[in-house]
Coordinates of C-alpha atoms in Angstrom, one line a residue:
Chain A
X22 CA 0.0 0.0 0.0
X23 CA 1.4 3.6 -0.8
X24 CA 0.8 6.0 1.9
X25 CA 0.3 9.5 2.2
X26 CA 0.4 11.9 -0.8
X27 CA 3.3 10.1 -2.8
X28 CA 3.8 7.2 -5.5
X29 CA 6.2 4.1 -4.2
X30 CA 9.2 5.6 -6.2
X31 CA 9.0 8.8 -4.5
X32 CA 8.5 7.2 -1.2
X33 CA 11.7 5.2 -1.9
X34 CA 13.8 7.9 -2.5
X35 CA 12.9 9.8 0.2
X36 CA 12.8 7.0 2.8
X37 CA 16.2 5.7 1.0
X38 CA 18.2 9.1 -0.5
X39 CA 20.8 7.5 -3.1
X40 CA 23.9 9.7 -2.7
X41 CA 23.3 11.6 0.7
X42 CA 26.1 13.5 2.2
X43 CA 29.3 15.6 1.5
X44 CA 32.3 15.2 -0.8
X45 CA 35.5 16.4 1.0
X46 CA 37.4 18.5 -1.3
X47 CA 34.3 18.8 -3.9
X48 CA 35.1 20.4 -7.7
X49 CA 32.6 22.3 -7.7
X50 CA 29.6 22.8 -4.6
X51 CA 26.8 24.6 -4.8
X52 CA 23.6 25.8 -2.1
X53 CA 20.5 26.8 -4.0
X54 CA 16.9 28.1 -2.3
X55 CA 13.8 27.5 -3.8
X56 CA 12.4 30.8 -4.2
X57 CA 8.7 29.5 -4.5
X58 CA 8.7 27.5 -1.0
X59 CA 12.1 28.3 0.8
X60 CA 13.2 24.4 0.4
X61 CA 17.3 24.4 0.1
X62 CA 19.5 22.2 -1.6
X63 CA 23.1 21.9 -1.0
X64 CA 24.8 19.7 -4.0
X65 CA 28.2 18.3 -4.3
X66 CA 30.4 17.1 -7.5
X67 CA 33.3 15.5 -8.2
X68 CA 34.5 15.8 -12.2
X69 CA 37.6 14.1 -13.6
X70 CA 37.7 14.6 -17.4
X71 CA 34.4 16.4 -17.9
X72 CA 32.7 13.7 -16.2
X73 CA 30.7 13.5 -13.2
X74 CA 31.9 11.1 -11.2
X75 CA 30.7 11.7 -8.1
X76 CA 27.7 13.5 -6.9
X77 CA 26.1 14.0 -3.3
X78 CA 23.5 16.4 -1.6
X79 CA 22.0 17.7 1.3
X80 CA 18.1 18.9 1.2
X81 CA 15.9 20.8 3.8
X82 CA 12.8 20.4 2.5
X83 CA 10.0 17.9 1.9
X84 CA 9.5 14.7 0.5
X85 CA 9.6 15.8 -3.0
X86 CA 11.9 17.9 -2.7
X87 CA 14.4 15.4 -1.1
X88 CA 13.3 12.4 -3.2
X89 CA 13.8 15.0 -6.5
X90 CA 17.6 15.5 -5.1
X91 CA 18.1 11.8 -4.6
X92 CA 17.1 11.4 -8.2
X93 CA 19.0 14.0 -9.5
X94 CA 22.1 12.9 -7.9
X95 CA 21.4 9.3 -9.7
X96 CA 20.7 10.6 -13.4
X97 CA 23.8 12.4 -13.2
X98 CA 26.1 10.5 -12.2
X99 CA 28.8 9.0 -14.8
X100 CA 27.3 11.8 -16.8
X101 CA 29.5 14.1 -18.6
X102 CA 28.5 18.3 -17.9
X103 CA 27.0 18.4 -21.1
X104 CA 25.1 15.2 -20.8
X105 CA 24.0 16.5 -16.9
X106 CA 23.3 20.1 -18.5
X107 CA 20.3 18.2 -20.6
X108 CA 18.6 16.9 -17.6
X109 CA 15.5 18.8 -16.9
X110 CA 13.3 19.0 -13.7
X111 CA 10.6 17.2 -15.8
X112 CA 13.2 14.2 -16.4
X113 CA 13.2 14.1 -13.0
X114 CA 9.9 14.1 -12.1
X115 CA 8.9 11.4 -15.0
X116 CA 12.1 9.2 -13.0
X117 CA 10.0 9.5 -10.0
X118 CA 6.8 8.2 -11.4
X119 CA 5.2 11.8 -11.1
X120 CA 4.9 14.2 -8.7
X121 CA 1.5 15.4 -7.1
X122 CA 0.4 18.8 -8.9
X123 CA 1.2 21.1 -6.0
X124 CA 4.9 19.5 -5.5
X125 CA 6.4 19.9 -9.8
X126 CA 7.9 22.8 -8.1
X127 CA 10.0 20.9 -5.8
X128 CA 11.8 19.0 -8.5
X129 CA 13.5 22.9 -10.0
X130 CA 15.3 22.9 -6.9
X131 CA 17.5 19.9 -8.0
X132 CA 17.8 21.0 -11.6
X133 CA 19.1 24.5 -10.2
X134 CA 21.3 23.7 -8.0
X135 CA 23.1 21.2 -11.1
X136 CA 23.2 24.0 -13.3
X137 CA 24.2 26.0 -10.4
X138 CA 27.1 24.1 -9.1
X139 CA 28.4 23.1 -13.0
X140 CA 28.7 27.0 -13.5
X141 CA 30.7 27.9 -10.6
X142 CA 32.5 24.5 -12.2
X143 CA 32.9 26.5 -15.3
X144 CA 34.1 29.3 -14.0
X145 CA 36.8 28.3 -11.6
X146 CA 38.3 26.3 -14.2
X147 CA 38.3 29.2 -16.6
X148 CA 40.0 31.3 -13.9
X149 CA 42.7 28.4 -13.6
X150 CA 43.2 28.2 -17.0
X151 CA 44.0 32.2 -17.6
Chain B
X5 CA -0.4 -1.0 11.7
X6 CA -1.6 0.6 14.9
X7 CA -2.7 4.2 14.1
X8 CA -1.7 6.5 16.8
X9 CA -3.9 9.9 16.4
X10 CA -2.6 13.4 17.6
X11 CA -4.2 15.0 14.8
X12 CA -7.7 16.0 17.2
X13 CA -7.4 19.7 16.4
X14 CA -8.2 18.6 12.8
X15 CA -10.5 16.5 13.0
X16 CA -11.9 13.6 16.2
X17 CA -12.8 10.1 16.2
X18 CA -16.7 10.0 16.5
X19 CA -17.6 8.9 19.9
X20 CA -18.5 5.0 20.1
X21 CA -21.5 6.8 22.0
X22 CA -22.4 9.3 19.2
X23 CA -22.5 7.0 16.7
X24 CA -25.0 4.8 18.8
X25 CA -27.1 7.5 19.0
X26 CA -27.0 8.7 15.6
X27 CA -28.1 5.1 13.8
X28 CA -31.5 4.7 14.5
X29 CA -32.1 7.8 12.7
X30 CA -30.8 6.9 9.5
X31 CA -33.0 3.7 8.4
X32 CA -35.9 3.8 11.5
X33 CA -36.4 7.1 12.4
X34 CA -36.2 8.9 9.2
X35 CA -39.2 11.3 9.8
X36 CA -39.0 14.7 9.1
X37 CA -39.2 16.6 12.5
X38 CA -41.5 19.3 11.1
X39 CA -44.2 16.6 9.9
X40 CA -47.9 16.9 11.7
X41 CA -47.6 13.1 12.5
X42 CA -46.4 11.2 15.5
X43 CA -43.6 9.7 13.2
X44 CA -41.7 12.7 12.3
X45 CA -43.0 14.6 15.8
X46 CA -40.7 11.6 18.1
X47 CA -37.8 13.1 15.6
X48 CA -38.5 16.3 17.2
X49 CA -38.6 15.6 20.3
X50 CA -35.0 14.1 20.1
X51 CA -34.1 17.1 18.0
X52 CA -35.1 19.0 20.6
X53 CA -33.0 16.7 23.7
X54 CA -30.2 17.5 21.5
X55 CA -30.5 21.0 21.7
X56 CA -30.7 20.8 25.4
X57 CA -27.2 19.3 26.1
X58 CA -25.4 21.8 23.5
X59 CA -27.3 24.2 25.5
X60 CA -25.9 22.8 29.0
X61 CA -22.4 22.7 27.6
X62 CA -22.3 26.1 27.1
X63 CA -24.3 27.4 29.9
X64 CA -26.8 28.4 27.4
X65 CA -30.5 28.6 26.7
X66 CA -32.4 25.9 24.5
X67 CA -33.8 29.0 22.4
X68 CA -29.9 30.5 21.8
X69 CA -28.7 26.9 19.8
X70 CA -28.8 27.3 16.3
X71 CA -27.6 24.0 14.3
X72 CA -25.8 24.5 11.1
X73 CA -23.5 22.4 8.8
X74 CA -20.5 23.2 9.9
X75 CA -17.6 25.5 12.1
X76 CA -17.5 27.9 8.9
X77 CA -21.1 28.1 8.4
X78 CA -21.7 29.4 11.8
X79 CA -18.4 31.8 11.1
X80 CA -19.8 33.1 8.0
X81 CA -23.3 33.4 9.5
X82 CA -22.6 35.4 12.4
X83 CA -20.1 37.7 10.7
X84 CA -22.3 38.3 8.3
X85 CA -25.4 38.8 10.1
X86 CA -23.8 41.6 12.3
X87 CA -22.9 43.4 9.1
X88 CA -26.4 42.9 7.8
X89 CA -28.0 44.2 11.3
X90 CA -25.5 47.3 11.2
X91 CA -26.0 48.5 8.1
X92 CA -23.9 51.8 8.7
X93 CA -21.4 50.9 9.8
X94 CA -18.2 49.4 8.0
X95 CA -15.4 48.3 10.0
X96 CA -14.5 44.3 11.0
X97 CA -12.0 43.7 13.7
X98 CA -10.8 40.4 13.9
X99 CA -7.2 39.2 14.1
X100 CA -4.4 38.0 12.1
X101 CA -4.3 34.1 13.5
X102 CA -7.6 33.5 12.6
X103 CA -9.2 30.0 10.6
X104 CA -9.8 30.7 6.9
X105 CA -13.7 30.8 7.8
X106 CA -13.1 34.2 9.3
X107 CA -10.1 35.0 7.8
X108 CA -11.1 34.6 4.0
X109 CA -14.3 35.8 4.4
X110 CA -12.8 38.7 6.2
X111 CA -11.0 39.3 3.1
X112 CA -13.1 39.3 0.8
X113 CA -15.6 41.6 2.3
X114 CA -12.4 44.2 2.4
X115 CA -12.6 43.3 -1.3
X116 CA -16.2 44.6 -1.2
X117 CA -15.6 48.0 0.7
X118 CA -15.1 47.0 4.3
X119 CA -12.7 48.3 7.0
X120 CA -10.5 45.3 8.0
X121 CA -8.3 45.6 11.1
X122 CA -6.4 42.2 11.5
X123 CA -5.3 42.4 15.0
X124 CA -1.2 41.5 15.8
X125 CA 0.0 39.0 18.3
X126 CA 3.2 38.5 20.2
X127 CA 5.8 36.2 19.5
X128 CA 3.7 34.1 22.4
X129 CA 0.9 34.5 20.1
X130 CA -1.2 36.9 22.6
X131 CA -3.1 40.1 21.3
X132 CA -2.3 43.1 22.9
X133 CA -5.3 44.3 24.6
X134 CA -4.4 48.1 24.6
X135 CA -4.2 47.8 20.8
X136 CA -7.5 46.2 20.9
X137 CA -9.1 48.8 22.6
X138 CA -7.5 51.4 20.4
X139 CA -8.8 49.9 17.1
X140 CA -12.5 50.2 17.8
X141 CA -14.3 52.9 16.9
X142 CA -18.3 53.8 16.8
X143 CA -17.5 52.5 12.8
X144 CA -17.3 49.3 14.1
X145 CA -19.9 46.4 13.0
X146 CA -18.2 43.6 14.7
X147 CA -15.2 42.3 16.3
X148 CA -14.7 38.6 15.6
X149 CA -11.7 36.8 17.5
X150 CA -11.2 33.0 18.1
X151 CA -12.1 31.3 21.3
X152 CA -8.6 29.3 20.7
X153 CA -6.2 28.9 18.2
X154 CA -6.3 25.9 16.2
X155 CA -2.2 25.6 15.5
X156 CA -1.2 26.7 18.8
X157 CA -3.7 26.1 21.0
X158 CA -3.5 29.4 22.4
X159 CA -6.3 31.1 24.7
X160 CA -7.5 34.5 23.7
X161 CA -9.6 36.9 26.3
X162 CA -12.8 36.7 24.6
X163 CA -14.9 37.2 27.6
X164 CA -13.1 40.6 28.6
X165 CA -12.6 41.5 24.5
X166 CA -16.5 40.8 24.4
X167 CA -17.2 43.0 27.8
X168 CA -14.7 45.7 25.9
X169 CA -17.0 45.5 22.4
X170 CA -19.8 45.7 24.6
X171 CA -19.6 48.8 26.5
X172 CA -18.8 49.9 22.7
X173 CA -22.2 48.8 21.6
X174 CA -20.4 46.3 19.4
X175 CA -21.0 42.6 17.8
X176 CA -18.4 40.3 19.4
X177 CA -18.5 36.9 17.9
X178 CA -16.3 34.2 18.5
X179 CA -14.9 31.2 17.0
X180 CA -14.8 28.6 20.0
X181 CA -14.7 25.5 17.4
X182 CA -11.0 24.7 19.3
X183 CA -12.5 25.8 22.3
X184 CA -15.8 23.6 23.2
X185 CA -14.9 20.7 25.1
X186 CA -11.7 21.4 25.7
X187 CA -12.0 23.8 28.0
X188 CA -15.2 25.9 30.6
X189 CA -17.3 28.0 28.5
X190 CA -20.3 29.5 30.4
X191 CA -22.3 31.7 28.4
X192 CA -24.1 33.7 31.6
X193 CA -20.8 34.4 32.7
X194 CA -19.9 36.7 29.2
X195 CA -21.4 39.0 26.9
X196 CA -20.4 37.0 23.8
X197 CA -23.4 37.8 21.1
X198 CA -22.4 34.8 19.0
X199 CA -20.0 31.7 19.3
X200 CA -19.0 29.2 16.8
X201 CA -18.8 25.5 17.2
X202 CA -18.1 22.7 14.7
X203 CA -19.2 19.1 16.0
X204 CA -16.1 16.8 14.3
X205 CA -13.6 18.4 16.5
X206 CA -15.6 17.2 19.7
X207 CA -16.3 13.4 18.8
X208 CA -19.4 13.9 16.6
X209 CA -19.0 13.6 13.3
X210 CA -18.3 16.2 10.4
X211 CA -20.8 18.2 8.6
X212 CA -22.9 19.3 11.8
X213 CA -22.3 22.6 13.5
X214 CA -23.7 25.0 16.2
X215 CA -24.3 28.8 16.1
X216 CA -25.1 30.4 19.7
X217 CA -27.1 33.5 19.7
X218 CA -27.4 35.4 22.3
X219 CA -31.3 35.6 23.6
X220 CA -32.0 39.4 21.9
X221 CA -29.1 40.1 19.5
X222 CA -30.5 40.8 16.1
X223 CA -29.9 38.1 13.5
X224 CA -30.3 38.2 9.6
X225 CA -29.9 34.3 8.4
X226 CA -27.9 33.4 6.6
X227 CA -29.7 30.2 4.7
X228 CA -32.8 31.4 3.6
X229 CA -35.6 29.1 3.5
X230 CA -38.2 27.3 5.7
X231 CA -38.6 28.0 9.4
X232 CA -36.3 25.5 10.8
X233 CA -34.3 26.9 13.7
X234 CA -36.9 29.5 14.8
X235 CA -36.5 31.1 11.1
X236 CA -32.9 31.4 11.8
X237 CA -31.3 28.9 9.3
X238 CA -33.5 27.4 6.5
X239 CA -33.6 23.8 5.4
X240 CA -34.5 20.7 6.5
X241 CA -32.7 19.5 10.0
X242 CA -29.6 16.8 9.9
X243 CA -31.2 14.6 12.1
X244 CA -28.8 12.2 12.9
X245 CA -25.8 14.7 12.6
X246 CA -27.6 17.1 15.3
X247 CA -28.5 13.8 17.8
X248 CA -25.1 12.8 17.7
X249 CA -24.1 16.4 18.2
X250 CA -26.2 16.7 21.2
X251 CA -24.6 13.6 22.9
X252 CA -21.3 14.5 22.5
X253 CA -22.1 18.1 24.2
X254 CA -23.2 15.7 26.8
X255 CA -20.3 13.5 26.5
X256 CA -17.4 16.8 26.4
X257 CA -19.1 18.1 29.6
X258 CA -18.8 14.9 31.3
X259 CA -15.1 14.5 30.0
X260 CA -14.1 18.6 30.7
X261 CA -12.0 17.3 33.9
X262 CA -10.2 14.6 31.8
X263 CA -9.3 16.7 29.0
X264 CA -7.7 19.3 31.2
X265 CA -5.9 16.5 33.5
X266 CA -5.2 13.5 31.7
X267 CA -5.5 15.1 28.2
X268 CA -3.0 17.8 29.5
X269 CA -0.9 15.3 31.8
X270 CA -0.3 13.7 28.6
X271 CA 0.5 16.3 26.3
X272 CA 2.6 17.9 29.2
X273 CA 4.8 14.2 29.1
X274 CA 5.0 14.5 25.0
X275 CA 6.1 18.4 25.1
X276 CA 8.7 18.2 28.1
X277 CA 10.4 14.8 26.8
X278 CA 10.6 16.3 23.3
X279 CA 12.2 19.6 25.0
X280 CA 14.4 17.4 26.8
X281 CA 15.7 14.6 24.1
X282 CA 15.8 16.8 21.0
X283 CA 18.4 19.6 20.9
X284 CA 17.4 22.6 19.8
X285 CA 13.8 22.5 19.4
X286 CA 10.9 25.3 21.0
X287 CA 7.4 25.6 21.5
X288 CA 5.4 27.8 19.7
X289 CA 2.6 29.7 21.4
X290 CA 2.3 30.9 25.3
X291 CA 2.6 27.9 27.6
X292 CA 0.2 28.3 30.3
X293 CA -2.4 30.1 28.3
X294 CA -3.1 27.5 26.1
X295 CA -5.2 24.4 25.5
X296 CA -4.8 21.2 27.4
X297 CA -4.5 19.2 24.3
X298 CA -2.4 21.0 22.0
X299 CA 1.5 21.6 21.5
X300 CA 3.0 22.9 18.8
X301 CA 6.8 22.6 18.6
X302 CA 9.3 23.4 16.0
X303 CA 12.6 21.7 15.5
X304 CA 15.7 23.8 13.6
X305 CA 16.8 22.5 10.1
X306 CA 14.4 20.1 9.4
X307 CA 10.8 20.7 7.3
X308 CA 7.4 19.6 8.7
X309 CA 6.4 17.6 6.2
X310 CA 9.2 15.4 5.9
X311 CA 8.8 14.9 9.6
X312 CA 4.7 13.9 9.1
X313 CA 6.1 11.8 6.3
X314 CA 8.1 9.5 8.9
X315 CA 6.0 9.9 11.7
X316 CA 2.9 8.7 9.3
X317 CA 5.5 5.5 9.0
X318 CA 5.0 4.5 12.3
X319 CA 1.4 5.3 12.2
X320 CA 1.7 8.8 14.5
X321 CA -1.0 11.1 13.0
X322 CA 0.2 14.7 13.1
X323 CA 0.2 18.1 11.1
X324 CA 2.5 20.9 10.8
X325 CA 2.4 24.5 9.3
X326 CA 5.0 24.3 7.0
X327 CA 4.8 25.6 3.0
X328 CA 5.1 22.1 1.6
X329 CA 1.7 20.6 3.8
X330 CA -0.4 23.7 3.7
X331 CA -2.0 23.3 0.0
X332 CA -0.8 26.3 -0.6
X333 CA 3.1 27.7 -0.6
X334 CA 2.9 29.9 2.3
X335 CA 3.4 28.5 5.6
X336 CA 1.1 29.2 8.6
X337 CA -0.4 32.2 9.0
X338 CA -0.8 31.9 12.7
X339 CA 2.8 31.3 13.1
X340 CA 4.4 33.8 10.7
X341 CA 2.1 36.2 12.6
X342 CA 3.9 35.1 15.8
X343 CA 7.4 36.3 14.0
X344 CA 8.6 32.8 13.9
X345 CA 11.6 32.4 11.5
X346 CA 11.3 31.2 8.4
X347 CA 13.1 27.8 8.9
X348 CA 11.4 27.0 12.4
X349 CA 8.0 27.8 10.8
X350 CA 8.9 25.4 8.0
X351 CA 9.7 22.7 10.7
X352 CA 6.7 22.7 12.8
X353 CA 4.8 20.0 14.0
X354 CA 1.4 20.2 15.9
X355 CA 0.6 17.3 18.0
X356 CA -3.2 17.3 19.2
X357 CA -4.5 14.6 21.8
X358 CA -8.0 13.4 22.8
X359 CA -9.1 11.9 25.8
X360 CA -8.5 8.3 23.8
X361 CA -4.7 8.5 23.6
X362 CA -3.1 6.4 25.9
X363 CA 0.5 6.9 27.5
X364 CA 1.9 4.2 25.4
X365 CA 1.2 5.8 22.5
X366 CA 3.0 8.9 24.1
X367 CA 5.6 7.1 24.9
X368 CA 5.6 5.9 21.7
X369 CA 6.3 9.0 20.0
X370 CA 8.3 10.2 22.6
X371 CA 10.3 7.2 21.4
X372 CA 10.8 7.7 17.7
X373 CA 10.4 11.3 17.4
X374 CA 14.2 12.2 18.1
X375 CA 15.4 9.7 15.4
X376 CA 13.4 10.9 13.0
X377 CA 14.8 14.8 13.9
X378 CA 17.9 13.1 13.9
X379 CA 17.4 11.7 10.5
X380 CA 16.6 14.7 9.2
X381 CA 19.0 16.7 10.5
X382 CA 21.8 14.3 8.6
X383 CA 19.9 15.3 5.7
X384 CA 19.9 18.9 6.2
X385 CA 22.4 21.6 4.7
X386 CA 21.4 23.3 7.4
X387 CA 22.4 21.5 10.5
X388 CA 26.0 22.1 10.4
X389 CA 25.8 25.6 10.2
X390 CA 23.4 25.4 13.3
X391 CA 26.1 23.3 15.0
X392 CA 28.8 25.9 13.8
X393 CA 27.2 28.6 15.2
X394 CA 26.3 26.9 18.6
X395 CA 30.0 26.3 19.1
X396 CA 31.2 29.3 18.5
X397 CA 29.2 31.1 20.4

């Protein structure tokens, strides 16, 4: 039986977050707010030859919105930036089965704070290279 | 799975007494209490028991019970009723930790043309009285202020707020839908015109309500139609719905001691071993002024819903006023009112006990709550910083 407000998928992944926790030493780190409900996710990466090799996160928020950063963190990883760039919040929510109406929003937080943390990426890197 | 319910101030189990009650009146007793005949005439009869005991619960007359369909109903009626008895005058005072029934409507009749003062609280939740008395003005319709608040459980001064409209030669109606059977309300001893009550949160079951009017305030109904409740609300009586109603006014007088010892003892035992096993966690809302039955407590870093969402794993039935469990993206009124932060509003969690919780289901939660926090907290980008910060201070 599913309970409460969320598919099984969903329920997984918040009751079982794939990738939880910090990277020491990360390549690139990056904390992003939702603007729309105040959730926060904090996302790590690790990139060895334009590939993401490893990936974790830390999420205040609800289920969604942790079960859309557990996701996140498992599409992306193995992923090269471009291929990780592609990903879109609806990817993720389709990965989860579907989110309920009210909670789509949840599911930008993850895909902002990828784009977020592959830009500051970016950008150190062009720094080191000039 | 066991369920273990501390949602009450939501909604309550229905009495195993209540619901006794109620079934003959679905299949046997179906008559219509207004009928000529003996068969519909034993319907009123009952009707009219039932009207009794909500009358003794609130130290009221027979005559001053009005049944409606619900806590809002009764809110909408009364508000506007006083409007529609006033007609020159234009200004609502009511307060900013009120339930949507007063609140929305309250709105939207500022929408219309109305003067709307929302009355501030403290960060205990408590309205400053001096500002009260400062707001009303011979403008003023009707002031309408909640009994008790549903999220906090906190206890407003209605009876002195009502003496204070009063003198005024103001409307006072109040919401007491948290209120009734929780704790004491004796209508001889106030000056309230109208008061609210809604019969699922006090073991009947849902779509039955109760407006009190005061014998001689003027009232313009709200339903319009037949002349059910002395002309007062229209349509055909909810039998069974007002029956049960009746018995469990009779039931939450009977049980007024047990709510505010046991109930309390309980929720006391809850609140204090939270405080004690979870760091840095706070209750919302003044502590002594306050319902027996209801905490509301918010722990740092961590969101409500994720919390109901682990708790509802367990079976614990609870609510919370964050964003993400409100149906809408704002988080609670009541506590934003309060000047919670932002992040403690987002992890808050009301518990809300009935005389039909046990200790072991206390004890229970007392158990698994701080692993959940705990849980949480590993999850949370948050909770190092808090840490950080504690240590350096």
């Amino acid at each position: 039986m599913t309970r409460g407000p969320y598919n099984e998928t969903v329920m997984d992944h918040f009751m079982n977050p794939r990738n939880m926790g910090e990277i020491e030493n990360p390549d690139a780190v990056a904390e992003v707010g939702n603007n729309v409900c105040g959730d926060t996710m904090k996302i790590y990466l690790k990139i060895e030859d334009n590939r993401i090799v490893d990936v974790k996160f830390k999420t205040f928020g609800c289920g969604a919105a942790i079960a859309s950063s557990s996701m996140t963190t498992e599409l992306v990883k193995g992923k090269t930036i471009e291929e990780a760039l592609k990903i879109t919040n609806q990817q993720v929510s389709e990965a989860l089965g579907g989110l309920p109406p009210a909670k789509q929003h949840c599911s930008v937080l993850a895909e902002d704070a990828l784009r977020a943390a592959i830009e500051e990426y970016r950008k150190r890197n062009k720094q080191k290279g000039s | 799975m066991k369920t273990i319910y501390l949602d009450n101030n939501a909604t309550t189990m229905v009495a195993p007494e209540v619901l006794e009650e109620m079934l003959p009146y679905f299949r046997d007793l179906y008559g219509n209490p207004s009928s000529i005949h003996t068969f519909g005439g034993q319907v009123a009869k009952k009707i009219a028991e039932a009207r009794e005991k909500a009358a003794s619960l609130l130290g009221a007359e027979p005559d001053e019970i009005v049944f409606t369909s619900c806590g809002t109903e009764s809110d909408n009626a009364a508000i506007l009723s006083a409007l529609s008895v006033n007609p020159g005058k234009n200004h609502i005072v009511t307060s900013r930790v009120e339930h949507p029934a007063v609140k929305v409507l309250c709105e939207r009749l500022a929408a219309k043309g109305y003067r709307v003062t929302e009355l501030p609280v403290d960060s205990d939740g408590m309205i400053d009285m001096d500002a009260y008395r400062r707001f009303l003005t011979p403008d003023t319709a009707v002031v309408s202020i909640m009994w008790a608040n549903n999220e906090t459980g906190v206890i407003f001064p209605v009876e002195e707020m009502a003496s204070i409209a009063k003198e005024r030669g103001i409307m006072f109606h109040t919401d007491a839908v948290q209120a009734a059977g929780k704790i004491p309300i004796n209508m001889k001893n106030n000056e309230i015109d109208m008061l609210s009550i809604s019969g699922h949160k006090l073991h009947a079951q849902k779509g039955i309500g109760i407006l009190y009017i005061r014998k001689g305030t003027s009232f313009s109904p709200f339903l319009i139609g037949g002349h059910q409740e002395k002309g007062r609300r229209g349509g055909t009586e909810n039998v069974p719905g007002i029956i049960g109603l009746g018995k469990a006014c009779e039931l939450a007088y009977l049980n007024l001691e047990r709510e505010n010892n046991y109930v309390k003892s309980l929720r006391d035992r809850l609140e204090n071993a939270l405080l004690k096993k979870i760091p840095r966690c706070k209750v919302n809302g003044h502590r002594q002024n306050r319902l027996p039955n209801t905490t509301n407590m918010s722990f740092e870093s961590v969101e409500g819903e994720s919390i109901l969402l682990l708790l509802d794993q367990y079976g614990i039935c609870a609510s919370s006023g964050s964003a993400c469990t409100s149906g809408s993206i704002q988080p609670s009124h009541v506590l934003r009112a309060m000047g919670v932060p932002y992040t403690m509003i987002h992890g808050s969690v009301r518990f809300s006990l009935s005389i039909y919780n046990t200790e072991e289901e206390i004890d229970f939660v007392i158990d698994v709550m701080p692993k959940i926090i705990e849980r949480l907290r590993q999850m949370s980008p948050y909770w190092r910083h808090e840490q950080e910060a504690c240590s350096s201070v």
